[in-house]
Short mmCIF file of C-alpha atoms in Angstrom, two decimals:
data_model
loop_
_atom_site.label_atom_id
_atom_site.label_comp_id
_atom_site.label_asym_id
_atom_site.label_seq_id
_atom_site.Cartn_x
_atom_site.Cartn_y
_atom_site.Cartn_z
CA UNK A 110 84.91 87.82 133.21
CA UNK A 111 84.00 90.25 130.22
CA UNK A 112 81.01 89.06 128.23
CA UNK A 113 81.65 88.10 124.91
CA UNK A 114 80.56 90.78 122.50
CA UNK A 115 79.57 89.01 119.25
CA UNK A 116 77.44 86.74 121.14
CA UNK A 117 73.65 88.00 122.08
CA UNK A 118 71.51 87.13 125.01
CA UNK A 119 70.28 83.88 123.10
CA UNK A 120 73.84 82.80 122.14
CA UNK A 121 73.45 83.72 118.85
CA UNK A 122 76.17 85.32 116.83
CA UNK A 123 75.79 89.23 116.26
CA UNK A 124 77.71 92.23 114.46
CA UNK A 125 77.71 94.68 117.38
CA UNK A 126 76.51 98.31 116.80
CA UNK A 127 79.21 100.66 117.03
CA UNK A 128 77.13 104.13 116.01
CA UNK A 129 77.38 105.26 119.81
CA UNK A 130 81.13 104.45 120.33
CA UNK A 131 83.90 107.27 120.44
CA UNK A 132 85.50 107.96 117.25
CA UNK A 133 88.81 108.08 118.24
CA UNK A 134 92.43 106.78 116.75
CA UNK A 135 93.18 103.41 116.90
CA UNK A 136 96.08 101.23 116.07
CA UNK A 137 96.97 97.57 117.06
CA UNK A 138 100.24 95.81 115.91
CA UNK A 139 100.56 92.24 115.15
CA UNK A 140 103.06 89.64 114.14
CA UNK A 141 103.63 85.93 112.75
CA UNK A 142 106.59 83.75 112.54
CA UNK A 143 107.23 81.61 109.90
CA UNK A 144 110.12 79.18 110.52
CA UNK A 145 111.87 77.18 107.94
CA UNK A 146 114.78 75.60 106.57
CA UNK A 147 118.22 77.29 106.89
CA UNK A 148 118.89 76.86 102.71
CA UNK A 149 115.03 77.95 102.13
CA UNK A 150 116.04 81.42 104.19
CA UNK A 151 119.02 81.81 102.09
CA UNK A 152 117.42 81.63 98.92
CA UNK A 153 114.70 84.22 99.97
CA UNK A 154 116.98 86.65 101.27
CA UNK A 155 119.17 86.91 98.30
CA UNK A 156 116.27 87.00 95.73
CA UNK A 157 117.26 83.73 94.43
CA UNK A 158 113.53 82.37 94.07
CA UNK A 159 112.04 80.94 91.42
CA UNK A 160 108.94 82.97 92.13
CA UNK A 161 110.72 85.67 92.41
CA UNK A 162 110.64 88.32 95.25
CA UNK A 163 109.38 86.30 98.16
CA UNK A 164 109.36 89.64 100.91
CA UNK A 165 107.93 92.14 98.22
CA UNK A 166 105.23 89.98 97.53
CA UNK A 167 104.12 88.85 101.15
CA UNK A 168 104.15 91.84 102.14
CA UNK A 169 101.55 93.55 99.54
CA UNK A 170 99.94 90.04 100.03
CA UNK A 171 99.35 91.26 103.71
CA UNK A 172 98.29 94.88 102.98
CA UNK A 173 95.30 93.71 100.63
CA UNK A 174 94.52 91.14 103.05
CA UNK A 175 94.13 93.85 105.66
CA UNK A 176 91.83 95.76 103.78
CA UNK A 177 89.55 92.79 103.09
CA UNK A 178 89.09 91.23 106.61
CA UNK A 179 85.67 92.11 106.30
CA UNK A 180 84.93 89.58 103.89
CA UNK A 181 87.04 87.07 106.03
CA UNK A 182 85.50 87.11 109.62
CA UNK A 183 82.04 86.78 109.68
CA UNK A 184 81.38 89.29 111.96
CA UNK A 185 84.00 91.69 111.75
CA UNK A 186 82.92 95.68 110.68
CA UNK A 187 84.20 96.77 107.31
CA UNK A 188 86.41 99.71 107.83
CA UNK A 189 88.47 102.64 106.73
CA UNK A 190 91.95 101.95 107.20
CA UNK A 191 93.98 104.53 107.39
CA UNK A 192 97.19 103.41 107.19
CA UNK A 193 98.28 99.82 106.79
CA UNK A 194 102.46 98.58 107.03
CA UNK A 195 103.43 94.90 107.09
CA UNK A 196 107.33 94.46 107.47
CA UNK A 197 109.02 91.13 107.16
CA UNK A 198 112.51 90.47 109.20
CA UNK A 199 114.93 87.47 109.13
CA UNK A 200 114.57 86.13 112.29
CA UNK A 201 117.87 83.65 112.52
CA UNK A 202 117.06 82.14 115.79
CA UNK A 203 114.31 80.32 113.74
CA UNK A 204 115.58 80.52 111.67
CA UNK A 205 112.73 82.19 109.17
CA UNK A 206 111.13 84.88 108.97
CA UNK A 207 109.67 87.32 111.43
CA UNK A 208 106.26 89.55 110.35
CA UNK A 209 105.30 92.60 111.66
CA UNK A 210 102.11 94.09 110.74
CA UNK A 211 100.28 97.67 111.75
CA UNK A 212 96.85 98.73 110.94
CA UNK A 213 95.42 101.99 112.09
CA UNK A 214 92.31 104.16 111.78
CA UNK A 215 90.43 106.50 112.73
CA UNK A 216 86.91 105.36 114.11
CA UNK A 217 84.87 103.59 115.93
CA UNK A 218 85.88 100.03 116.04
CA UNK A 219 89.30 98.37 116.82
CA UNK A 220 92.02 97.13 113.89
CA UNK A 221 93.47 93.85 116.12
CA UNK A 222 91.23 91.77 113.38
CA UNK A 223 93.14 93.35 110.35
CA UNK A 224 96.58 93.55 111.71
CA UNK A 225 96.04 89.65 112.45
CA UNK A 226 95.00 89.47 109.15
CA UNK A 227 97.71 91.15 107.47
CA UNK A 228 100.40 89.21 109.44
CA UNK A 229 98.51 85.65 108.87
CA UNK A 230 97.91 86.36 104.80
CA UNK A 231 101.79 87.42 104.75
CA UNK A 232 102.96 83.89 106.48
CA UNK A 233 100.38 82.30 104.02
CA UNK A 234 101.94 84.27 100.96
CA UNK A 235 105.59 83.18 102.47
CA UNK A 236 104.22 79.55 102.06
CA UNK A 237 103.26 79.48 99.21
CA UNK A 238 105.73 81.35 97.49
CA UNK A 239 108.54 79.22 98.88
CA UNK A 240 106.52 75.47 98.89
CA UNK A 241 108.04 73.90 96.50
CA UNK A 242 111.88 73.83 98.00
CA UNK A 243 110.83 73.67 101.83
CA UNK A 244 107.56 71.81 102.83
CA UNK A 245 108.19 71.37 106.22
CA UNK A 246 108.09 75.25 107.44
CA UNK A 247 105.75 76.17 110.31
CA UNK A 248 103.79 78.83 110.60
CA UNK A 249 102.97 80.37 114.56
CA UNK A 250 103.24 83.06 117.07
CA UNK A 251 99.94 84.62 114.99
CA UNK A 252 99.38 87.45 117.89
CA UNK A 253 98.62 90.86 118.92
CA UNK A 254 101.06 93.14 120.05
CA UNK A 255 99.80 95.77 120.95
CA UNK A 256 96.68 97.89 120.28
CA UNK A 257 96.06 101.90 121.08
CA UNK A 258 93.02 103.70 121.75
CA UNK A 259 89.27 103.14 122.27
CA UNK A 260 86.75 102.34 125.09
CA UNK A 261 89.74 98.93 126.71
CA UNK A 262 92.25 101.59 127.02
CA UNK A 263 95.72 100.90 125.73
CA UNK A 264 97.37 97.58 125.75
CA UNK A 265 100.55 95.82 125.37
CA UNK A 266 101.59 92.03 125.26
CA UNK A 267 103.84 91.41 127.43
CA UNK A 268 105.74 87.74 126.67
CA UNK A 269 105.82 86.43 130.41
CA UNK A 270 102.81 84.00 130.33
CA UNK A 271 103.33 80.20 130.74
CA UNK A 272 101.23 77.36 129.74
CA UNK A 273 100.08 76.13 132.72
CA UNK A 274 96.73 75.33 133.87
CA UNK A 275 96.53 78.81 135.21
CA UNK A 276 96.62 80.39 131.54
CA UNK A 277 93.59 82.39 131.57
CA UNK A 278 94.92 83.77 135.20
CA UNK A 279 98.19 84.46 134.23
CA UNK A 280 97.18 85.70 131.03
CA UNK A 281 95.35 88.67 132.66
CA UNK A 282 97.47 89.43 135.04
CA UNK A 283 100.55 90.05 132.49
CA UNK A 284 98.60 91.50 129.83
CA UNK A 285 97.86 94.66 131.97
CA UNK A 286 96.01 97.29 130.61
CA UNK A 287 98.48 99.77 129.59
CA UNK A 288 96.12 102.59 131.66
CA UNK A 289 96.51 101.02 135.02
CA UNK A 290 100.15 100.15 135.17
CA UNK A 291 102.92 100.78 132.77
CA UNK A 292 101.38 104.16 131.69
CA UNK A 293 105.14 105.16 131.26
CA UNK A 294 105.40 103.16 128.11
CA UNK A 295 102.94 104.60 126.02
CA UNK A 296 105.57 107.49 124.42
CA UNK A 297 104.60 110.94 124.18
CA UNK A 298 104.07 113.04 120.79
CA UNK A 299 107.11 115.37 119.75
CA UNK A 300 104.89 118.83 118.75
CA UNK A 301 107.57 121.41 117.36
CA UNK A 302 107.37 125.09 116.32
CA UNK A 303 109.58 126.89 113.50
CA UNK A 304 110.17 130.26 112.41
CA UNK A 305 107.86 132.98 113.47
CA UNK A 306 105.53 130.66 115.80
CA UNK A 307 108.88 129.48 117.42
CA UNK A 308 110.50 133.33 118.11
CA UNK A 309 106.39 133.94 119.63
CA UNK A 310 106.52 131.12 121.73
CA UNK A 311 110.19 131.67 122.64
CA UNK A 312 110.05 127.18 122.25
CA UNK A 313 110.68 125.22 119.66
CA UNK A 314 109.48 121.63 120.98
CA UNK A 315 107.28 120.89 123.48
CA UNK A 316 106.68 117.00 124.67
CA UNK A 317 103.21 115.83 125.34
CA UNK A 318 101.89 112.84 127.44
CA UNK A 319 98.83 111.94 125.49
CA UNK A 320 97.12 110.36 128.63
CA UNK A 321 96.55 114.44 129.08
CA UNK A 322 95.07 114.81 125.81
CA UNK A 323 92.90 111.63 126.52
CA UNK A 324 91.62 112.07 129.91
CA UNK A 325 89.83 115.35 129.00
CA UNK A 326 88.84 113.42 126.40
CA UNK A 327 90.44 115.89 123.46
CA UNK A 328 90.60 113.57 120.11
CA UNK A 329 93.97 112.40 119.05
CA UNK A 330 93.64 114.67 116.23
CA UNK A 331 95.42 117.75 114.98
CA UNK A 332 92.17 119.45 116.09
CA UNK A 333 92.08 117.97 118.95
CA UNK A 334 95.92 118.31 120.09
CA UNK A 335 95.51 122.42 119.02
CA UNK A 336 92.43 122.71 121.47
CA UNK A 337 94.34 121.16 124.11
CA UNK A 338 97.34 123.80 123.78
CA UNK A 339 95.21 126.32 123.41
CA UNK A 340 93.42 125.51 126.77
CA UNK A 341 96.99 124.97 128.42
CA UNK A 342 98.99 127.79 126.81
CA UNK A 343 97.32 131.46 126.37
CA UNK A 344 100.19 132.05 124.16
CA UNK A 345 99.66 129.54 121.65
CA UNK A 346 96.03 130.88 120.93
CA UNK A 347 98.04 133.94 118.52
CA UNK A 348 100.16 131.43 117.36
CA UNK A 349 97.36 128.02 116.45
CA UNK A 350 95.03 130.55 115.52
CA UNK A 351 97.37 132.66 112.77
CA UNK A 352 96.08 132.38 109.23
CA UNK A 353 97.58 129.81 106.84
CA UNK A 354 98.67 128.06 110.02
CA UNK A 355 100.46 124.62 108.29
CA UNK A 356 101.01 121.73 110.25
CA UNK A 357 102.98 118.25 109.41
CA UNK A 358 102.73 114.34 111.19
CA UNK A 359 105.88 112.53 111.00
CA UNK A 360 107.13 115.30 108.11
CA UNK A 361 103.84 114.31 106.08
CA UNK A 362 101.56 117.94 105.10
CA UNK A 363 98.48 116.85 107.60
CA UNK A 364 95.10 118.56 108.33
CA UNK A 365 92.83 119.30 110.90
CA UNK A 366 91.04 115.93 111.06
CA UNK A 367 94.27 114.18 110.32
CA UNK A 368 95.03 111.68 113.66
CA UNK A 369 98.37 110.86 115.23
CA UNK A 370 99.61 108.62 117.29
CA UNK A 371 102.73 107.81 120.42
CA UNK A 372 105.51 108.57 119.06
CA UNK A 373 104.87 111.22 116.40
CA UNK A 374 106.29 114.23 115.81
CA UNK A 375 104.00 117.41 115.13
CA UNK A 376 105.31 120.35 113.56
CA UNK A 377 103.52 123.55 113.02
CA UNK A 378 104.67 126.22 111.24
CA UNK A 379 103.97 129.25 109.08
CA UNK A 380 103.32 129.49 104.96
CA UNK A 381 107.00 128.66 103.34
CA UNK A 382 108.37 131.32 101.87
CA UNK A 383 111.19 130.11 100.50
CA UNK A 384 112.74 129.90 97.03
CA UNK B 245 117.12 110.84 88.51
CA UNK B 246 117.00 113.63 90.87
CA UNK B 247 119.54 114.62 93.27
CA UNK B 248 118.13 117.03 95.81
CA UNK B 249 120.81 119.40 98.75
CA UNK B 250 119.91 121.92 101.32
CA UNK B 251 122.96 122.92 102.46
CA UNK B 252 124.67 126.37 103.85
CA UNK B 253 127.88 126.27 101.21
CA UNK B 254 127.47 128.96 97.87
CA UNK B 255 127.23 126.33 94.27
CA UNK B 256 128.57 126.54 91.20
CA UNK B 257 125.29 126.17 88.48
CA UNK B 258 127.74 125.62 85.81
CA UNK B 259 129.62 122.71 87.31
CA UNK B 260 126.09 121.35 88.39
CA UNK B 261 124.81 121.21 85.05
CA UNK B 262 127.88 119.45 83.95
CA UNK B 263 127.64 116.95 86.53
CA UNK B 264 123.92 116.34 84.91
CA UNK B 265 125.10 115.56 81.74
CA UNK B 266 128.54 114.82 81.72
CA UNK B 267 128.40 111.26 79.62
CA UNK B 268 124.85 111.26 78.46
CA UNK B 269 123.62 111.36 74.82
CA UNK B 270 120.26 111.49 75.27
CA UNK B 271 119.64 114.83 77.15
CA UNK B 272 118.39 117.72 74.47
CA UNK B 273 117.54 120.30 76.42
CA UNK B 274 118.35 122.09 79.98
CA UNK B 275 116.72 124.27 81.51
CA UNK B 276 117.69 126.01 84.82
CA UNK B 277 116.85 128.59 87.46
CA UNK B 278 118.35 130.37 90.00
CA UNK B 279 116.81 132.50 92.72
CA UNK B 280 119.31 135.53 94.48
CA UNK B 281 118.87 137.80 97.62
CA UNK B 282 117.50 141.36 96.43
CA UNK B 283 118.22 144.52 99.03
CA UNK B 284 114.71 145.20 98.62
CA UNK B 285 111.85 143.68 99.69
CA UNK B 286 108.84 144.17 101.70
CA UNK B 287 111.13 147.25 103.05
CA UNK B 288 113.90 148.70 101.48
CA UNK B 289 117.60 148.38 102.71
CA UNK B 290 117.62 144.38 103.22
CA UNK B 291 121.25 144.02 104.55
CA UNK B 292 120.81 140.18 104.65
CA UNK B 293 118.38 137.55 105.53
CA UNK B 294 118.20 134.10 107.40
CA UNK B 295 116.74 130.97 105.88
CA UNK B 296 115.43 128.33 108.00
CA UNK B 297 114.16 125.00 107.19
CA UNK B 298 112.78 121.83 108.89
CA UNK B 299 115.62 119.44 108.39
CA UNK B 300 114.33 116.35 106.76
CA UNK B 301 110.75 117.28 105.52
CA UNK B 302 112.20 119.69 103.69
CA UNK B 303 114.08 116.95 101.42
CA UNK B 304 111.39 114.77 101.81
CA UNK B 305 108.49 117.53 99.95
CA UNK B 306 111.27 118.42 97.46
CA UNK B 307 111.53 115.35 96.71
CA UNK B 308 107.86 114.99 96.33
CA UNK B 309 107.50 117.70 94.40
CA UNK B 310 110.31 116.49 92.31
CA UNK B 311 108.71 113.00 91.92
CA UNK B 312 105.15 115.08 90.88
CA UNK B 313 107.36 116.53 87.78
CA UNK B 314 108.80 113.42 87.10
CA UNK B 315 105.32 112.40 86.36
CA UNK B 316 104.05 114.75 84.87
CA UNK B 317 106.37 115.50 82.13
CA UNK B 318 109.57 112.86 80.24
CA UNK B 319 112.17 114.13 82.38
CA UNK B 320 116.29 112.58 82.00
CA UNK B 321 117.22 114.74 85.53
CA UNK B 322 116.39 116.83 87.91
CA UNK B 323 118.92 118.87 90.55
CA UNK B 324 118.45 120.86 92.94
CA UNK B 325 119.83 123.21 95.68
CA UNK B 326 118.36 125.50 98.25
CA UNK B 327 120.65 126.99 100.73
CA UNK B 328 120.11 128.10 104.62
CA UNK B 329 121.51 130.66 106.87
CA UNK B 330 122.72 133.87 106.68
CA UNK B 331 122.59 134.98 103.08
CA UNK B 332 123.03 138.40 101.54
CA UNK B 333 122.55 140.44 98.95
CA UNK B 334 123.33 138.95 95.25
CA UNK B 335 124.08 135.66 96.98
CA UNK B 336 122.02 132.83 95.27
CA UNK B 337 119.52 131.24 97.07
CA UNK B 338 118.11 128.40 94.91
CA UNK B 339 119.10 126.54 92.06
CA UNK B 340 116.52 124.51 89.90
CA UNK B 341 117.98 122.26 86.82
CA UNK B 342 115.72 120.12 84.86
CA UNK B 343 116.77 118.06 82.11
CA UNK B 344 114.48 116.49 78.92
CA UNK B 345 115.05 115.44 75.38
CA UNK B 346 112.83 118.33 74.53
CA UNK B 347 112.53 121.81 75.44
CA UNK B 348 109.42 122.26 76.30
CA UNK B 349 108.80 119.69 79.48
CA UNK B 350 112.28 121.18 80.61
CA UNK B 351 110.90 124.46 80.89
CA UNK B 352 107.54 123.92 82.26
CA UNK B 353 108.97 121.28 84.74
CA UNK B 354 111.42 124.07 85.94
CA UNK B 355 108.61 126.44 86.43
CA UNK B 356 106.06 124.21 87.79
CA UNK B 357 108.82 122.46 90.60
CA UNK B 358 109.74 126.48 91.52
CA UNK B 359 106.13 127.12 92.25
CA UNK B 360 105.37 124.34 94.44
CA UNK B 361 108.83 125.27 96.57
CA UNK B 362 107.86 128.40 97.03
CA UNK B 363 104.36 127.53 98.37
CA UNK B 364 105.45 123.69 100.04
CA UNK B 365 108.55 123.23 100.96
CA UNK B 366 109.13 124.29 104.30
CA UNK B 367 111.75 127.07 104.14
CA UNK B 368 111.13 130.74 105.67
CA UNK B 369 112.95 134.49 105.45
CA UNK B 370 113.53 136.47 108.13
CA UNK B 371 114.99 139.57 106.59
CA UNK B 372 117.44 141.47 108.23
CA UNK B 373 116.69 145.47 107.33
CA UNK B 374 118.07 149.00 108.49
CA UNK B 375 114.77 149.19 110.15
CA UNK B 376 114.77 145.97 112.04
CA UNK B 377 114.18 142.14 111.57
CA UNK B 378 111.10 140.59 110.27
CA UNK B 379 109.48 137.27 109.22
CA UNK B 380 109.15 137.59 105.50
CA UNK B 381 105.55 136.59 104.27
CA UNK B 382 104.13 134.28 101.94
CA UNK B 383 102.44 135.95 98.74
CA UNK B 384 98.94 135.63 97.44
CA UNK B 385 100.57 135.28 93.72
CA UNK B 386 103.06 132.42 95.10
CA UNK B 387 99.85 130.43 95.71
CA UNK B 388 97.78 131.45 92.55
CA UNK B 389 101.17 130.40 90.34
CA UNK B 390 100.73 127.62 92.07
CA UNK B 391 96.99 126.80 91.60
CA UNK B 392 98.01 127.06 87.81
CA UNK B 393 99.28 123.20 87.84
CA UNK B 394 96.16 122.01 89.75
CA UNK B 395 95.36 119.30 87.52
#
């Protein structure tokens, strides 16, 4: 049974020093439910409130929440968030509404608090915005879905748990650490090559596991991701190395510190010369 | 506001600006630019060249850069059109339009969005000469135009 962190060895409550932990990229994922009446989704959807736009405003409600969980949770570490989305889908099975929240940084501490903040702050926002024509909706599901990176490894939730008196069992044994078991799931980054890089390299996209990049413990950086090709592929030291080198996350103009995560694609290319 | 194409197909700048204005009142001033193939370069005797881009962050920085205009000066429109692929000589390249009720934003918007294509949107030459292919490159002055709008 893992010891519980916040608590020290005279069961007192404690922020727990992070200095020595690995800086590395971290993102968890979490979501909310809020179900209501079938008239009181209606109204929302079509921008028919009274208060106006219900979605817009839960949703900003969630980002600022995010970035204030510090003040919320006693003994939570303030933190840099780097990137912070909360989406809000109908959900008609609810029928409501279905939140989806992502927090992610770079750093020493996880971002499960803030996600659950975001999402939680958003249902809130949903309630109150919407109160005064439905009274009976119900806010639940608050939960983690995932989180990435850090000392635990990588970690999905997988919905397969029941209630029984075996909870805390079952609950460990279907909430496998991604690193043991479904390693398969955690999707690779996309790193791609144009122009002159490509015609040196004679490749234009390569696909990388980043359980490679981890396990010689490179940093899910750009840095860290050219390093790693460098060490793999003589080739790409002409090519990572050239001068005005440019590189791009997801299409956005990144930089050497800049992180990524599953999923992303990583361009590199040469200074434009277009026009 | 802004309509933004990459796209292999020649255009027609005149027709373009007409789209931009056809039925407004309020536009005073257009100002445009368009950017051709020359048959001399870095070396002489460019028979053509190919453009390449990186399909969707392309559109996405011009229309960065686009929005970055857009706040910096009272724009009414902004068009424009880069093409790809084989081009050759005379052939145009680029075409910037940029619409204002005054002249003067019009013609340093134009100016300003050409020098942040040239040094961030990702497009790139390879020029196509009597003595062989090569990767066009990127120009100090590109970057120091540039650096000019560094606010």
């Amino acid at each position: 049974m893992t010891q519980l962190t916040h608590i020290d060895s005279n069961g007192q409550a404690h922020m727990v020093d992070v200095s020595l932990k690995q800086i590395t990229t971290r993102v968890a994922r979490a979501s909310a439910t809020v179900t209501m009446n079938q008239n009181t989704l209606d109204l929302i959807l079509k921008g028919k409130h009274a208060k106006g736009d219900v979605l817009a405003t839960a949703r900003i409600a969630g980002i600022q929440a995010a970035k204030r969980t510090a003040e919320l949770i006693p003994l939570c570490h303030p933190l840099m968030l780097s990137k912070v989305s909360v989406d809000l889908y109908e959900d008609t099975s609810l029928p409501g509404i279905r939140i989806e929240s992502l927090c992610k940084l770079t750093g020493q501490t996880g971002v499960e608090m803030e996600a659950l903040t975001a999402a939680s702050v958003a249902a809130l926002t949903l309630y109150d915005m919407c109160k005064a024509v439905d009274k009976t909706m119900i806010i639940s599901d608050i939960r983690v879905n995932e989180k990435q990176g850090g000392k635990s490894g990588d970690w999905l939730y997988t919905d397969k748990q029941t209630s029984t008196t075996h909870e805390t069992k079952d609950f460990e044994k279907n909430n496998i650490k991604v690193s043991d078991e479904i390693n398969q799931d955690i999707k690779p980054i996309y790193v791609r090559f144009f122009a002159e890089l490509r015609d040196h390299l004679k490749e234009d996209e390569l696909t990388i596991q980043i359980e490679e990049l981890m396990e010689k413990n490179f940093p899910l950086t750009i840095e860290g991701l050219s390093q790693y090709l460098k060490e793999k592929y003589s080739e790409m030291n002409t090519v990572l190395n050239r001068s005005g080198l440019m590189v791009a996350i997801n299409h956005q103009v990144s930089e050497k510190k800049s992180p990524f995560s599953a999923g992303d694609e990583i361009a590199f290319f040469p200074p434009v010369t277009g026009g | 506001m802004f309509k933004i194409n990459v796209q292999s197909e020649p255009f027609d700048a005149g027709k373009e600006i007409a789209q931009l204005t056809e039925g407004r009142t309020d536009i005073g001033a257009i100002t445009s630019f368009i950017g051709l193939v020359r048959d001399f370069n870095e070396r002489p005797e460019v028979k053509a060249l190919t453009l390449e881009h990186y399909p969707g962050m392309t559109e996405h920085q011009l229309k960065k850069i686009s929005q970055e205009a857009q706040s910096r000066w009272p724009l009414l429109g902004i068009r424009i059109i880069h093409r790809v692929g084989r081009l050759e000589p005379s052939d145009l390249i680029v075409l910037v339009i940029v619409a204002s009720a005054h002249r003067q934003a019009a013609f340093d918007a134009c100016n300003f969005i050409m020098d942040y294509l040239k040094t961030q949107a990702p497009f790139w030459k390879k020029e196509h000469t009597s003595s062989g292919d090569y990767w066009v490159s990127s120009r100090v002055s590109d970057t120091e135009a540039a650096n000019r709008w560094r606010v």
